Tab-separated table of C-alpha atoms and ligand atoms in Angstrom:
chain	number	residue	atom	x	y	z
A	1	UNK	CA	71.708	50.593	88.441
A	2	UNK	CA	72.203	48.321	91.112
A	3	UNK	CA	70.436	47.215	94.361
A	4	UNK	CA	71.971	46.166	98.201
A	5	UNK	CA	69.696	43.275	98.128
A	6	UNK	CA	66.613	42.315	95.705
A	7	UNK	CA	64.747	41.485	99.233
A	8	UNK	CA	66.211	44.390	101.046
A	9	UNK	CA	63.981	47.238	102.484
A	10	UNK	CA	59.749	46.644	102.643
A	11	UNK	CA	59.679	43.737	99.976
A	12	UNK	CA	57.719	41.058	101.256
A	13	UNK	CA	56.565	38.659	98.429
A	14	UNK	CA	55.065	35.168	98.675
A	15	UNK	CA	54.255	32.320	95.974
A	16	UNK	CA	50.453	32.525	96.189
A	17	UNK	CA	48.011	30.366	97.158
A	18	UNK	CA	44.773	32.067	97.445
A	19	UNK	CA	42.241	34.650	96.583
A	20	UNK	CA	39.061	36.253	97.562
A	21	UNK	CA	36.959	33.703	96.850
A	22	UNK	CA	36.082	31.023	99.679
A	23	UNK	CA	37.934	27.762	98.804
A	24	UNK	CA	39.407	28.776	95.620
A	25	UNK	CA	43.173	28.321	95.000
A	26	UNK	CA	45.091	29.601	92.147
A	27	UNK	CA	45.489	26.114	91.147
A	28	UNK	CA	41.952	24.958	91.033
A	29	UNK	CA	41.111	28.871	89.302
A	30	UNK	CA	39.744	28.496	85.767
A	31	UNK	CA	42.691	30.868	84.082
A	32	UNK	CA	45.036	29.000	85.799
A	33	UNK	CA	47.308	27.432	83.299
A	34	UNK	CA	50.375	25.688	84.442
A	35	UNK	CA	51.499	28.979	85.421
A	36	UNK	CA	55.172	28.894	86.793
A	37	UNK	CA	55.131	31.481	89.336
A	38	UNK	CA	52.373	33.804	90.805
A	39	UNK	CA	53.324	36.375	93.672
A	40	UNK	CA	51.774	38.520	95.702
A	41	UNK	CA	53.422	41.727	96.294
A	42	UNK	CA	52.522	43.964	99.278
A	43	UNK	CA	54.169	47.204	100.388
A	44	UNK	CA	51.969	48.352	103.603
A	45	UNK	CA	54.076	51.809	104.013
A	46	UNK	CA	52.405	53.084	100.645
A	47	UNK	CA	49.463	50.344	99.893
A	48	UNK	CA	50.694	48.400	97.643
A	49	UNK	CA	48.784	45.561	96.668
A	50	UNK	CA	49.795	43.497	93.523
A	51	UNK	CA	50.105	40.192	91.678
A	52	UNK	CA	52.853	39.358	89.058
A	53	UNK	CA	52.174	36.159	87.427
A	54	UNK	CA	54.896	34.139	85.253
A	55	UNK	CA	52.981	31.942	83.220
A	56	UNK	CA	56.360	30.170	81.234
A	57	UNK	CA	59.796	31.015	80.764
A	58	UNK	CA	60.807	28.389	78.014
A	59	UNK	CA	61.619	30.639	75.458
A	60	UNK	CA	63.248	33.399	77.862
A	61	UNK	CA	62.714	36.042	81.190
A	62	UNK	CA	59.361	36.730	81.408
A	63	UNK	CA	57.974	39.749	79.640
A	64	UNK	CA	54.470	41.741	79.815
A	65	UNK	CA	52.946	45.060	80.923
A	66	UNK	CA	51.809	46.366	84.416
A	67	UNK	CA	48.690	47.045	84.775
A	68	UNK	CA	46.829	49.708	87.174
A	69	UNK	CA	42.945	49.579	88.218
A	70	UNK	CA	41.054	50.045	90.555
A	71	UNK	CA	39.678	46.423	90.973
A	72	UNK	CA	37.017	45.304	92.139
A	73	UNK	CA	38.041	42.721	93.993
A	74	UNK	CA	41.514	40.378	94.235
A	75	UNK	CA	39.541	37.480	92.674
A	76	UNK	CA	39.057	40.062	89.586
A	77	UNK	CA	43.055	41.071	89.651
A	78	UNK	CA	44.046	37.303	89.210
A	79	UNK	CA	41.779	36.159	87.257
A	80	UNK	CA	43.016	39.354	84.550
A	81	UNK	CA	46.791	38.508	85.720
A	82	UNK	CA	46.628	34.517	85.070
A	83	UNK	CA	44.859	34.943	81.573
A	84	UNK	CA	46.722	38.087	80.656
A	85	UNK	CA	50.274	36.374	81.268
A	86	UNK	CA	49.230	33.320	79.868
A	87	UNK	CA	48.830	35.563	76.373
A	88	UNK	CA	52.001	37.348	76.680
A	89	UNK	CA	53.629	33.495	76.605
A	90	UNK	CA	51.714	33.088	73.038
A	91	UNK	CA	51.875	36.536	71.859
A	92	UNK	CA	55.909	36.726	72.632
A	93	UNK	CA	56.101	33.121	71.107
A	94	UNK	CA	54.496	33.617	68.321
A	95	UNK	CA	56.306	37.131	67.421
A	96	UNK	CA	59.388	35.274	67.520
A	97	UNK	CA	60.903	36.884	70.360
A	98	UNK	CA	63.333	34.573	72.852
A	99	UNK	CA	60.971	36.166	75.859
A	100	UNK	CA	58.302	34.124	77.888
A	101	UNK	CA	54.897	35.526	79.221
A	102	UNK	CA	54.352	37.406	82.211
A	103	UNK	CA	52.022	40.381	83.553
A	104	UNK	CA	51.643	42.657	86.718
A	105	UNK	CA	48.633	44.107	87.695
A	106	UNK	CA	48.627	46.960	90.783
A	107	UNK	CA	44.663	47.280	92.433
A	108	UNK	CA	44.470	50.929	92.658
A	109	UNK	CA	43.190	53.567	90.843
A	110	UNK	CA	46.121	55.151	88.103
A	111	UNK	CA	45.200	58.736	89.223
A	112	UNK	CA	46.066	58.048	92.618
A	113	UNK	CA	48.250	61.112	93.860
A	114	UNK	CA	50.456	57.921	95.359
A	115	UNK	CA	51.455	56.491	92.142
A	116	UNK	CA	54.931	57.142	92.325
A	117	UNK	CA	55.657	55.658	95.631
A	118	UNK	CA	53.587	52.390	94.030
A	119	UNK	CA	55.676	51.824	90.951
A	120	UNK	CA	59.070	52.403	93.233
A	121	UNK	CA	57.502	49.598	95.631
A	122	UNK	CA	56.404	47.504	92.827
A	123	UNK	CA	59.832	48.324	91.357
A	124	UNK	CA	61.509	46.387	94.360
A	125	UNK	CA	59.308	43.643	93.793
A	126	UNK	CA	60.039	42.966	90.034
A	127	UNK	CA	63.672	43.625	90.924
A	128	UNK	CA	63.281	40.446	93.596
A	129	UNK	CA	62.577	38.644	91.153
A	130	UNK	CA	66.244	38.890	89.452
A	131	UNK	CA	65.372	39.314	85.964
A	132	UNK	CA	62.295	36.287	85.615
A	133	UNK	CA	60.150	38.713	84.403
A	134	UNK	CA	60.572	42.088	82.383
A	135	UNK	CA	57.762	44.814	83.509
A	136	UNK	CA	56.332	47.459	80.785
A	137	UNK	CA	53.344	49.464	80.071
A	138	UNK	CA	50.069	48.794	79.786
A	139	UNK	CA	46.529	50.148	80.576
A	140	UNK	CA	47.548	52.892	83.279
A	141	UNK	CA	50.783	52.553	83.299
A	142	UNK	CA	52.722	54.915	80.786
A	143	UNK	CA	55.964	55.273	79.541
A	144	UNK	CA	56.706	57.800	82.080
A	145	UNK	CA	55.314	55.762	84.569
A	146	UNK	CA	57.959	52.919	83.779
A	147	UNK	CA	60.877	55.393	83.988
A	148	UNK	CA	59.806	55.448	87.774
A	149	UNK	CA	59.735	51.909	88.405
A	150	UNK	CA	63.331	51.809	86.688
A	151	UNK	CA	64.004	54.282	89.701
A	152	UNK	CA	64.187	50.772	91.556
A	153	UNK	CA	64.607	47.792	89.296
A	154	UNK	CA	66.687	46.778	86.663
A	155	UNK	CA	64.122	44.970	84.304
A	156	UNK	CA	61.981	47.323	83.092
A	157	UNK	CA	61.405	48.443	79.181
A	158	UNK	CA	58.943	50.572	77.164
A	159	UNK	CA	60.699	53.816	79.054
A	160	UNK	CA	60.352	56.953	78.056
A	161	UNK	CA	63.458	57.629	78.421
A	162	UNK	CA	64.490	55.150	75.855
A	163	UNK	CA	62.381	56.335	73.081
A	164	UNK	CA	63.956	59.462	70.745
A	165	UNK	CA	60.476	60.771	68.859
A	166	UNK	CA	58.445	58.524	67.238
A	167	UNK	CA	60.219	55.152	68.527
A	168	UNK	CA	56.737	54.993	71.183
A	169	UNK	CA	55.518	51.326	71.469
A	170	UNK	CA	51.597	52.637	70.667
A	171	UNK	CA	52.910	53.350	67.568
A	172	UNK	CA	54.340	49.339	67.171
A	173	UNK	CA	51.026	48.281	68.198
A	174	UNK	CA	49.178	50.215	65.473
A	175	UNK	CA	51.540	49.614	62.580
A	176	UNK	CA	51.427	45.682	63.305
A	177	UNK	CA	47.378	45.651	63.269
A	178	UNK	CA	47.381	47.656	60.621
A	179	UNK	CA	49.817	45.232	58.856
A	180	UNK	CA	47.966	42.253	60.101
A	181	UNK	CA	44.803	44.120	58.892
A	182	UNK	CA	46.586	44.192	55.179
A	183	UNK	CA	47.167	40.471	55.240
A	184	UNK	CA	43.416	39.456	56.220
A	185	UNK	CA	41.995	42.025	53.465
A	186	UNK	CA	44.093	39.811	51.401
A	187	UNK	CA	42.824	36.494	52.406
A	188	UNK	CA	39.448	37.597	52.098
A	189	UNK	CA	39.139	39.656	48.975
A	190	UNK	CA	42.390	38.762	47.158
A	191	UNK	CA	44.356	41.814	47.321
A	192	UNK	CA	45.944	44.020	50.722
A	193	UNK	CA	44.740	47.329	48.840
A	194	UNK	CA	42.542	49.200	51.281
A	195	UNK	CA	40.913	51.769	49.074
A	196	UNK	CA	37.438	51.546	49.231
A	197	UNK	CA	36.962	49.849	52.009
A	198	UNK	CA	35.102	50.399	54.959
A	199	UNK	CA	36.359	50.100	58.634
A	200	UNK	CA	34.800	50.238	61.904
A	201	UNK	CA	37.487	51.277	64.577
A	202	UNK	CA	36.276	51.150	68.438
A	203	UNK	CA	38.192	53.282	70.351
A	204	UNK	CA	40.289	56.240	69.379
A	205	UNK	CA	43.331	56.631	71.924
A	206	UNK	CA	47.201	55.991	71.727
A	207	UNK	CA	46.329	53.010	69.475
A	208	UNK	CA	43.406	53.487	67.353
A	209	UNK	CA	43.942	56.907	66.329
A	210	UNK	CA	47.249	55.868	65.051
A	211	UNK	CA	45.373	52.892	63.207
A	212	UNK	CA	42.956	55.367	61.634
A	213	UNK	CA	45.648	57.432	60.234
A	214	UNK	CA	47.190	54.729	58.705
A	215	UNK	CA	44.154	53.418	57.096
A	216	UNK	CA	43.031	56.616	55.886
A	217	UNK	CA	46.708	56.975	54.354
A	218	UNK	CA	45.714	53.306	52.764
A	219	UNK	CA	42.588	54.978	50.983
A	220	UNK	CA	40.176	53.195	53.671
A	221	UNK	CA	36.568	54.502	54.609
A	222	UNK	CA	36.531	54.759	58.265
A	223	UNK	CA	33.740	54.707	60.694
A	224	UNK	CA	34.927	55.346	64.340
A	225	UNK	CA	33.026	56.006	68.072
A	226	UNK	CA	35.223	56.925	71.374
A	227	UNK	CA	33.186	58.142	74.773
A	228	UNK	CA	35.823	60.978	74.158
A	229	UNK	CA	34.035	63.490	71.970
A	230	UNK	CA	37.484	65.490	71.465
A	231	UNK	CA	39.284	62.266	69.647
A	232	UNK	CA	36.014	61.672	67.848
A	233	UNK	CA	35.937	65.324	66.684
A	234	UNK	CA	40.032	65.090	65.884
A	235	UNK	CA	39.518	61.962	64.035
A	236	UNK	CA	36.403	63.197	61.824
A	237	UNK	CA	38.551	66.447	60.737
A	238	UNK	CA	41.850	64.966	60.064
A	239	UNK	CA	40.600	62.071	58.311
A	240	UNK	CA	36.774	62.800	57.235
A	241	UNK	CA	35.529	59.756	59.233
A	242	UNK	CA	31.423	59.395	59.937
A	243	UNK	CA	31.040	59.350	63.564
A	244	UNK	CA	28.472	56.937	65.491
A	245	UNK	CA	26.876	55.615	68.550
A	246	UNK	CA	29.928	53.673	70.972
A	247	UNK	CA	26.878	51.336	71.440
A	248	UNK	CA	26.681	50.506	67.688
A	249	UNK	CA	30.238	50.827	66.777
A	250	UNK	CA	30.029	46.748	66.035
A	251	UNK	CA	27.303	46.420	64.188
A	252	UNK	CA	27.596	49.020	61.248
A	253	UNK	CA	27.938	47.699	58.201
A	254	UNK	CA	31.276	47.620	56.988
A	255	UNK	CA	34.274	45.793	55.360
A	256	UNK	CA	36.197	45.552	58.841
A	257	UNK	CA	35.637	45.655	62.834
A	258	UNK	CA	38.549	47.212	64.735
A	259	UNK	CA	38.004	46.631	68.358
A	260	UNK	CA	40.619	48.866	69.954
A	261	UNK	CA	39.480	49.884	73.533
A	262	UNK	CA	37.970	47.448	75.368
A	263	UNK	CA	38.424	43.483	76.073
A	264	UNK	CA	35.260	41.102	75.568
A	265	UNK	CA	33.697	42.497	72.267
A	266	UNK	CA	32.819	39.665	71.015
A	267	UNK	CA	29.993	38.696	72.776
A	268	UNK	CA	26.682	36.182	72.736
A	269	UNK	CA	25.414	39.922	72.358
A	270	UNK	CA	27.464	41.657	70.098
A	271	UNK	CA	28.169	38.678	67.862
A	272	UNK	CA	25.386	37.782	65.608
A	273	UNK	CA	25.339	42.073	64.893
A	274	UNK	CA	28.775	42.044	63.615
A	275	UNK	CA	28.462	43.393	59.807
A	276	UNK	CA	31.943	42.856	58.878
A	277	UNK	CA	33.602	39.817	57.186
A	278	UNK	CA	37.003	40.699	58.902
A	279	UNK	CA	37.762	41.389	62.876
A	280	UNK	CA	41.145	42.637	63.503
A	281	UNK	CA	42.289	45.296	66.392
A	282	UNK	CA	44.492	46.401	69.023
A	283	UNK	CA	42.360	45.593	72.299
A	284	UNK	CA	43.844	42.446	74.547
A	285	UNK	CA	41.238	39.996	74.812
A	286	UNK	CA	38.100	40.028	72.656
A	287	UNK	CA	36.241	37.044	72.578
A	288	UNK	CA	34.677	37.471	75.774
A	289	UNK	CA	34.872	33.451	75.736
A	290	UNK	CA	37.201	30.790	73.923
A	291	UNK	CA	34.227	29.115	72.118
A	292	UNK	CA	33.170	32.793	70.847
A	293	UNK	CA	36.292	32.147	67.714
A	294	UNK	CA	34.364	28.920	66.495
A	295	UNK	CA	31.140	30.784	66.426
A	296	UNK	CA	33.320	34.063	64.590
A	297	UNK	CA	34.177	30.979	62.079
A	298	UNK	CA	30.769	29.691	62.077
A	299	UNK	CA	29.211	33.169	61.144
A	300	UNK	CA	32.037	33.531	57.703
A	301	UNK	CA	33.628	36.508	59.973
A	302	UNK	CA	37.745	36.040	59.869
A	303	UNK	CA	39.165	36.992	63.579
A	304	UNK	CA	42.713	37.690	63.172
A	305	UNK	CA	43.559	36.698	67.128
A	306	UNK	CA	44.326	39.630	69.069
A	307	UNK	CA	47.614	38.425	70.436
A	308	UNK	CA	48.715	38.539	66.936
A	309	UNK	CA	47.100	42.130	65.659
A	310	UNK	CA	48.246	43.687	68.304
A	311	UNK	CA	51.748	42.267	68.744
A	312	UNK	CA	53.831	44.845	67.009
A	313	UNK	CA	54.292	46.935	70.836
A	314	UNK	CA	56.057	44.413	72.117
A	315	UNK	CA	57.642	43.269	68.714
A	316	UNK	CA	58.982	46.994	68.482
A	317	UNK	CA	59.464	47.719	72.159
A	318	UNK	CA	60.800	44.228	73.641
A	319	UNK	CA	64.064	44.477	71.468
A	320	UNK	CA	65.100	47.106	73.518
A	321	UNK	CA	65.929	43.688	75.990
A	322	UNK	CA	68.419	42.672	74.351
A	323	UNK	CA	69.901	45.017	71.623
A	324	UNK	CA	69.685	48.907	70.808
A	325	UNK	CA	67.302	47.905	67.472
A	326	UNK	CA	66.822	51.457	65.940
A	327	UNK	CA	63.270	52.541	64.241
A	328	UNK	CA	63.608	51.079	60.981
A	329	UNK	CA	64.741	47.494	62.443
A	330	UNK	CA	61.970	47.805	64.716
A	331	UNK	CA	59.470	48.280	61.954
A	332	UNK	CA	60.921	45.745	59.819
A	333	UNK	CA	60.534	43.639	63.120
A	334	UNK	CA	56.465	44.299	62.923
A	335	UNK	CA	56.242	43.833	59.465
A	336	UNK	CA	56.444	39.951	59.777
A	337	UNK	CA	53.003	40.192	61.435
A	338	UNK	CA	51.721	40.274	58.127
A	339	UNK	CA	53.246	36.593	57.130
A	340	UNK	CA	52.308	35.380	60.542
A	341	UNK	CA	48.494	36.436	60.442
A	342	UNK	CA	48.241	35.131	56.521
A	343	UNK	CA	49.710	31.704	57.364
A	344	UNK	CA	47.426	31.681	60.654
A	345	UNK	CA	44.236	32.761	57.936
A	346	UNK	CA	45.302	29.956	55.537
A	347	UNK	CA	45.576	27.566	57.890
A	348	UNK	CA	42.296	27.613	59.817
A	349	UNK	CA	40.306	27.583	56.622
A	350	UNK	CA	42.322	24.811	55.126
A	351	UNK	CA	41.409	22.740	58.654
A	352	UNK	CA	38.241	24.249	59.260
A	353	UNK	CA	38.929	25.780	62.420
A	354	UNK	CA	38.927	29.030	64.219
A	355	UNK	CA	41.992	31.283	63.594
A	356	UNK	CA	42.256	32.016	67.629
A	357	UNK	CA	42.768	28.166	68.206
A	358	UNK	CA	45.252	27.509	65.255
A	359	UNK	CA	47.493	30.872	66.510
A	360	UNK	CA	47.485	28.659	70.257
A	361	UNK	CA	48.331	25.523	68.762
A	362	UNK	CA	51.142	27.100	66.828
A	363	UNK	CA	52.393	29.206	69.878
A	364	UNK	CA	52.180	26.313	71.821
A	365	UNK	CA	54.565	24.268	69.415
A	366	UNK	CA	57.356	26.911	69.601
A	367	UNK	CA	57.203	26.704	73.076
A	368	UNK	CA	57.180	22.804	73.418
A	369	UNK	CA	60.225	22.996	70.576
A	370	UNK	CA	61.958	25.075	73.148
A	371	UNK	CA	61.870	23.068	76.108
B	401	NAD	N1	49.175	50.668	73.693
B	401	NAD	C1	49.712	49.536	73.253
B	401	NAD	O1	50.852	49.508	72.782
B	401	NAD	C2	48.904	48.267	73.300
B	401	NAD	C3	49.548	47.051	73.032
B	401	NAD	C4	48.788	45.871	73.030
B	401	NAD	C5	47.429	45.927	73.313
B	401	NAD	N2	46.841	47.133	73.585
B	401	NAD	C6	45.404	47.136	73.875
B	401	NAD	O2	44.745	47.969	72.943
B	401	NAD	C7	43.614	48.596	73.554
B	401	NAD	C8	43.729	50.102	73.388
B	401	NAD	O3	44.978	50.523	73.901
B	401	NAD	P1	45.399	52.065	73.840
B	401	NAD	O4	46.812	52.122	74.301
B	401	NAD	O5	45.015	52.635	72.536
B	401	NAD	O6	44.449	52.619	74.992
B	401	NAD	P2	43.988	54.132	75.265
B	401	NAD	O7	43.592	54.166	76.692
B	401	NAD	O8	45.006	55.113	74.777
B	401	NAD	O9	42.701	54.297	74.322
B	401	NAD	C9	41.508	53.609	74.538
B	401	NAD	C10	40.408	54.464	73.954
B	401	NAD	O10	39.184	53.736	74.022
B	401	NAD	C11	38.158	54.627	74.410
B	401	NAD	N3	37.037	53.872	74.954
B	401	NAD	C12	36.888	53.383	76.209
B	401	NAD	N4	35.698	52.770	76.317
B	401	NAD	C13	35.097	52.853	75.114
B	401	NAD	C14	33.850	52.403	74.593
B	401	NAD	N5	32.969	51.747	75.351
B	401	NAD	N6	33.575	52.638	73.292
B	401	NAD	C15	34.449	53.316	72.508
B	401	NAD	N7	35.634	53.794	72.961
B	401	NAD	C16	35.946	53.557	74.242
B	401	NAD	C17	38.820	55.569	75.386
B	401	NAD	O11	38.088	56.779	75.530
B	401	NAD	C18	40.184	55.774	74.711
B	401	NAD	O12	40.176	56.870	73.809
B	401	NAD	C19	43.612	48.109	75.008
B	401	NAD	O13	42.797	46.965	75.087
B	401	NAD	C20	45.054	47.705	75.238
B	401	NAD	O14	45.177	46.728	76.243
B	401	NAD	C21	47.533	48.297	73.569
């Protein structure tokens, strides 16, 4: 498709400079990173408020989800934008995919009867941006929902219309924890044979139900909690998993944590309940703090970062940018996750340090070797 004019029509974006908070600047604001670029998009016919934030392009466009909550403030929307970008740039490095890191986030609620007329807006905003950064799915946004924003803008992936059955970029996300899960059961015990052991999975939606398929498939033990009682019961039929508390999910005591719903499990709280020797899952962000991966180390419990675990959606999905990869080039594609968390494992015990901080120092070399 093509466009009159990237700036044509109600697109009105600025480099910003600001935020909720008195005095702050996006430059002064703790997440703040060296990002490249960070706009503001606003669309007053339909209410669009949004930031897209371009943390680097070294290694190529920019490429992460979009976002859609109902925040609770601005300050909240960039502080999740700058960090969230900022872990696209490692997670895309680090995959080994010519993309740099970028994310959108929209401040409204996803079951807003105006969510069409949003994404086309925010469509005309990513499209102004002539192809710096690449918009996707990501926690209310859907597949579907990125077919509408490609109703305006050339740089979209993860469409639904792109995807014959099965080729769904959930499905990449699960496969590569479940492969990165694999490699840390073998730098732990030895040997990437599940059977027998035990796994915790947190969260039971696109993601973690496909996880808990696989590992029951791999012979695993599995021990799962959703605030969705139907997944919970679907997962206990088809699989025979023991059901518990969402509260407790962390602390039972088995072989291996899977956080895959929510950011910040890892926690001054949480941590010193964690049972398992081995955290690895789907969710985006879980140390609720940097320091919280030394103090993983410092308790014998391996963290495979969650950039890494849960890069196979993009591995899978972000192909689609430049090629027509089909399924089983995709999931050879994911399957290197499992060389990239074991050298990332081996590494941080050889040095002594956590396994979150070796994956940044090694993303951070690609990109320096780029520029
Ligand atoms: N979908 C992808 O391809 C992808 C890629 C990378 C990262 N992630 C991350 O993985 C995580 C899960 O993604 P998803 O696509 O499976 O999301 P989803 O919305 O399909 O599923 C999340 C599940 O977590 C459950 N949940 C919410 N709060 C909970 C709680 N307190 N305790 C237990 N369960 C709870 C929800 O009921 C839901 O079933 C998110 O953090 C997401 O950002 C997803």
């Amino acid at each position: 498709m093509s466009l009159a004019s990237p700036t044509a029509g109600r697109v009105r974006s600025w480099f910003s400079c600001r935020c909720d908070r008195k005095g702050e600047s996006v430059f002064d604001h703790p997440e703040f990173d060296g990002h490249e670029q960070v706009v503001h998009c606003h669309d007053e016919s339909v209410g669009l408020r949004a930031i897209i934030a371009i943390h680097d392009t070294t290694l190529g466009p920019a490429a992460g989800g979009c976002r859609m909550q109902p925040y609770a403030s601005e300050a909240d929307a960039l502080t999740d934008v700058l960090r969230l970008s900022k872990g696209m740039s490692y997670k895309n490095a680090l995959a080994g995919l010519r993309l740099g890191g970028g994310k959108c986030v929209v401040l409204a609620d996803p079951s807003t009867p105006e969510k069409h007329a949003l994404l086309h807006a925010l469509g005309r905003h990513v499209q102004s941006l002539g192809g710096r950064y690449w918009t996707a799915i990501d926690v209310g946004v859907g597949p579907a929902d990125v077919d509408v924003v490609a109703d305006e803008c050339d740089y979209v992936f993860t469409r639904a219309s792109e995807y014959p059955a099965g080729f769904d970029p959930s499905l990449f996300t699960a496969l590569g924890t479940f492969t990165a899960l694999r490699a840390a059961a073998e730098h732990v015990w030895g040997t990437d044979d599940l059977h027998g052991r035990t796994v915790a999975i947190q969260g039971l939606g696109a993601t973690g139900r496909d996880l808990a398929r696989q590992l029951h498939e791999a012979g695993a033990t599995l021990v799962v909690a959703d605030i969705d009682r139907a997944v919970v019961s679907h997962v206990v039929n088809a699989y025979g998993a023991t059901a518990v508390d969402p509260a407790t999910i962390h602390a039972q005591p088995v072989d291996v944590f899977a956080p895959c719903a929510l950011g910040s499990v890892v926690d001054d709280d949480t941590l010193p309940a964690i049972g398992a020797r081995v955290i690895c899952g789907t969710a985006n962000n879980q140390l609720a703090e940097a320091r919280h991966g030394e103090a993983l180390r410092a308790a014998g419990i391996s963290y495979v970062p969650d950039y890494v675990a849960n890069g196979g959606g993009v591995i899978g999905a972000a192909a689609r940018i430049y090629s027509s990869p089909t399924l089983d080039e995709s999931r050879a594609a994911v399957a290197r996750i499992y060389d990239t968390t074991r050298q990332i494992l081996t590494r941080a015990a050889a040095e002594s340090r956590p396994p979150s901080d070796i994956a940044d120092d090694m993303a951070r070399r690609i990109i320096a070797a780029a520029r």
